[in-house]
Amino acid sequence: MTSLAEGVDTSGALPTTMRAVVCHGPENYTLEQVPVPRPGQNELLIRVEAVGVCASDVKCYHGAAKFWGDENRPSWAETGIIPGHEFVGIVVAGSEEELSRRRLSLGERIVCEQIVPCEECRYCRRGQYWMCAPHEMFGFRGFNGAMAEYLLVPARARVHAAPSSLPAHHAAFAEPLSCALHAVERADIKFEDVVVVAGCGPIGLGMIAGARAKNAATVVALDMADEKLALAKKCGADVTINISNQDAIQIVKDLTEGYGADVYLEATGHPSAVPQGLNILRKLGTYVEYSVFRSEATVDWSIIGDDKELNVLGAHLGPHCWPAALKLLESGALPMDEICSHQFFLEGFLDAINLVGNPTGGSVKVSILP
């Protein structure tokens, strides 16, 4: 790995500059030498150990407008910002007051929730911080992310201590895993439920693990790649279906005396997965949507209302699920060496982004190790 950036402050404790990926617009990200931020009275500084590359990072890199076919729709990522919201790092600087407030020590490992809530809007005042109206997020809007050697943790950030026993890129998986567990919580899974998870990427695999932890009667995984379906089995799936050569709807109906699944969790981001879910569910079933789609999805709404009276729910971020995600990672129950399939150094950030954006690249979770 490349050494730390040149230049050290007068105390010798921290470098004065660092390497960081900076967004200058769609398909214009560059690796630059920038100042190491200095924490204020209510801030912390961490040395980044690992940062995961999310599908949303790929979307922002190419520009949200390109995916939506609307050139007037702005990209999520602000220009001049450092991307990266799935991260883990070591606390290297901060005031005694801030460390005490957070019950942390220098040298301790932490993860941060991706949203930095304002604590003032209607949603924050009601405890619904993950839907914060300004919606400032690490690596997208308002705060620099972790595709850098150091990251400033603002006072409003939601911080969790992370196990030191985990490899760094495994600990950074707490972010997508918490998101997956939130979707599972939204589904309100019962013991007798047949749960279908569409997509065996990082979020889908976390949903499978969460559904299994809820002791659903049967967990069914759908994907088009046999190797990902094999990984789904290791995460807790009872049944796997390759939708490229099997009829998922008929198989699930055969499993359920013709009724259909109780719960459908969507994690592919492909428009075809939406009608698939509506048709795979039984009457009065529950559909939970987590994905960010690259194109619009249209459905026959009469299936939702008149035909089946479905519960259709959304899920966003991973509120209140971070402790459970960290505990699940620490338990060793997930095949993390296989889930965390590819690691890159900071210089290879573009290769990492391109790999995540390549559906035939064979990756599951791609990480950057600054």
mmCIF file of N, CA, C and O in Angstrom, residues 2 6 15 30 35-36 48 105 114 117 149 176 179 222 232-233 239 284 292 294 308 325 328 347 352 355 361 366:
data_model
loop_
_atom_site.group_PDB
_atom_site.id
_atom_site.type_symbol
_atom_site.label_atom_id
_atom_site.label_comp_id
_atom_site.label_asym_id
_atom_site.label_seq_id
_atom_site.Cartn_x
_atom_site.Cartn_y
_atom_site.Cartn_z
ATOM 1 N N THR A 2 0.457 2.247 -0.710
ATOM 2 C CA THR A 2 1.198 3.490 -0.769
ATOM 3 C C THR A 2 1.242 4.126 0.613
ATOM 4 O O THR A 2 0.303 4.065 1.389
ATOM 5 N N GLU A 6 2.716 13.053 1.821
ATOM 6 C CA GLU A 6 3.857 13.818 2.302
ATOM 7 C C GLU A 6 3.384 15.000 3.132
ATOM 8 O O GLU A 6 2.303 15.530 2.946
ATOM 9 N N PRO A 15 -0.154 13.892 9.361
ATOM 10 C CA PRO A 15 0.309 14.535 8.124
ATOM 11 C C PRO A 15 -0.529 15.776 7.846
ATOM 12 O O PRO A 15 -1.648 15.912 8.348
ATOM 13 N N THR A 30 -11.125 12.541 -9.567
ATOM 14 C CA THR A 30 -9.668 12.499 -9.633
ATOM 15 C C THR A 30 -9.081 12.231 -8.259
ATOM 16 O O THR A 30 -9.638 12.638 -7.230
ATOM 17 N N PRO A 35 -5.632 18.927 1.849
ATOM 18 C CA PRO A 35 -5.275 19.071 3.265
ATOM 19 C C PRO A 35 -5.985 18.042 4.141
ATOM 20 O O PRO A 35 -7.137 17.694 3.898
ATOM 21 N N VAL A 36 -5.280 17.571 5.148
ATOM 22 C CA VAL A 36 -5.919 16.736 6.159
ATOM 23 C C VAL A 36 -6.785 17.644 7.028
ATOM 24 O O VAL A 36 -6.296 18.647 7.556
ATOM 25 N N VAL A 48 -9.068 6.479 7.888
ATOM 26 C CA VAL A 48 -9.940 5.527 7.202
ATOM 27 C C VAL A 48 -9.207 4.209 6.989
ATOM 28 O O VAL A 48 -8.094 4.177 6.455
ATOM 29 N N SER A 105 -12.370 6.599 22.827
ATOM 30 C CA SER A 105 -10.973 6.899 23.138
ATOM 31 C C SER A 105 -10.191 6.986 21.838
ATOM 32 O O SER A 105 -10.577 6.389 20.822
ATOM 33 N N GLN A 114 -24.645 6.694 7.471
ATOM 34 C CA GLN A 114 -24.365 7.495 6.283
ATOM 35 C C GLN A 114 -25.031 8.856 6.304
ATOM 36 O O GLN A 114 -24.509 9.832 5.765
ATOM 37 N N PRO A 117 -28.012 13.757 10.274
ATOM 38 C CA PRO A 117 -29.302 14.437 10.421
ATOM 39 C C PRO A 117 -29.157 15.839 10.994
ATOM 40 O O PRO A 117 -28.260 16.113 11.798
ATOM 41 N N GLU A 149 -7.668 9.246 2.955
ATOM 42 C CA GLU A 149 -6.917 8.652 4.058
ATOM 43 C C GLU A 149 -7.454 9.057 5.427
ATOM 44 O O GLU A 149 -7.295 8.324 6.402
ATOM 45 N N PRO A 176 -24.139 -1.481 4.520
ATOM 46 C CA PRO A 176 -25.161 -2.164 3.721
ATOM 47 C C PRO A 176 -25.940 -3.201 4.513
ATOM 48 O O PRO A 176 -27.132 -3.421 4.255
ATOM 49 N N CYS A 179 -28.741 -1.527 6.333
ATOM 50 C CA CYS A 179 -29.813 -1.196 5.389
ATOM 51 C C CYS A 179 -30.686 -2.419 5.122
ATOM 52 O O CYS A 179 -31.924 -2.332 5.094
ATOM 53 N N LEU A 222 -33.612 -15.300 -5.079
ATOM 54 C CA LEU A 222 -33.682 -15.226 -6.542
ATOM 55 C C LEU A 222 -32.474 -14.463 -7.083
ATOM 56 O O LEU A 222 -32.124 -13.414 -6.559
ATOM 57 N N ALA A 232 -25.945 -17.220 -1.297
ATOM 58 C CA ALA A 232 -27.206 -17.021 -0.594
ATOM 59 C C ALA A 232 -27.514 -18.184 0.339
ATOM 60 O O ALA A 232 -28.034 -17.995 1.445
ATOM 61 N N LYS A 233 -27.211 -19.392 -0.101
ATOM 62 C CA LYS A 233 -27.396 -20.576 0.745
ATOM 63 C C LYS A 233 -26.595 -20.445 2.034
ATOM 64 O O LYS A 233 -27.065 -20.754 3.137
ATOM 65 N N VAL A 239 -34.126 -22.122 -0.166
ATOM 66 C CA VAL A 239 -34.382 -22.449 -1.570
ATOM 67 C C VAL A 239 -33.751 -21.365 -2.430
ATOM 68 O O VAL A 239 -33.836 -20.178 -2.114
ATOM 69 N N LEU A 284 -52.951 -10.318 0.394
ATOM 70 C CA LEU A 284 -52.613 -9.728 1.696
ATOM 71 C C LEU A 284 -51.135 -9.883 2.042
ATOM 72 O O LEU A 284 -50.741 -9.771 3.203
ATOM 73 N N VAL A 292 -32.669 1.476 -5.546
ATOM 74 C CA VAL A 292 -32.700 2.706 -6.325
ATOM 75 C C VAL A 292 -32.631 2.282 -7.790
ATOM 76 O O VAL A 292 -31.653 1.667 -8.223
ATOM 77 N N ARG A 294 -32.512 2.312 -11.932
ATOM 78 C CA ARG A 294 -31.835 3.050 -12.999
ATOM 79 C C ARG A 294 -32.817 3.526 -14.067
ATOM 80 O O ARG A 294 -32.489 4.367 -14.875
ATOM 81 N N LYS A 308 -55.275 -8.162 -4.801
ATOM 82 C CA LYS A 308 -54.602 -8.817 -3.673
ATOM 83 C C LYS A 308 -54.588 -8.016 -2.372
ATOM 84 O O LYS A 308 -54.217 -8.566 -1.331
ATOM 85 N N ALA A 325 -26.406 -5.171 13.152
ATOM 86 C CA ALA A 325 -25.519 -5.498 12.032
ATOM 87 C C ALA A 325 -24.115 -5.791 12.525
ATOM 88 O O ALA A 325 -23.475 -6.768 12.094
ATOM 89 N N LEU A 328 -24.053 -9.157 14.225
ATOM 90 C CA LEU A 328 -24.113 -10.244 13.252
ATOM 91 C C LEU A 328 -22.760 -10.457 12.586
ATOM 92 O O LEU A 328 -22.318 -11.599 12.398
ATOM 93 N N GLU A 347 -5.525 4.171 -5.226
ATOM 94 C CA GLU A 347 -5.181 4.478 -6.613
ATOM 95 C C GLU A 347 -6.067 3.738 -7.607
ATOM 96 O O GLU A 347 -6.208 4.164 -8.754
ATOM 97 N N ALA A 352 -12.398 0.040 -9.094
ATOM 98 C CA ALA A 352 -13.397 -0.446 -8.132
ATOM 99 C C ALA A 352 -14.797 -0.007 -8.537
ATOM 100 O O ALA A 352 -15.741 -0.803 -8.517
ATOM 101 N N LEU A 355 -15.931 -1.941 -11.592
ATOM 102 C CA LEU A 355 -16.254 -3.335 -11.299
ATOM 103 C C LEU A 355 -17.653 -3.450 -10.698
ATOM 104 O O LEU A 355 -18.428 -4.340 -11.062
ATOM 105 N N GLY A 361 -19.090 -8.767 -13.844
ATOM 106 C CA GLY A 361 -17.731 -8.727 -13.301
ATOM 107 C C GLY A 361 -17.454 -9.739 -12.212
ATOM 108 O O GLY A 361 -16.312 -9.937 -11.813
ATOM 109 N N VAL A 366 -17.304 -4.760 -3.139
ATOM 110 C CA VAL A 366 -16.006 -4.216 -3.526
ATOM 111 C C VAL A 366 -15.627 -3.141 -2.508
ATOM 112 O O VAL A 366 -16.453 -2.307 -2.149
#
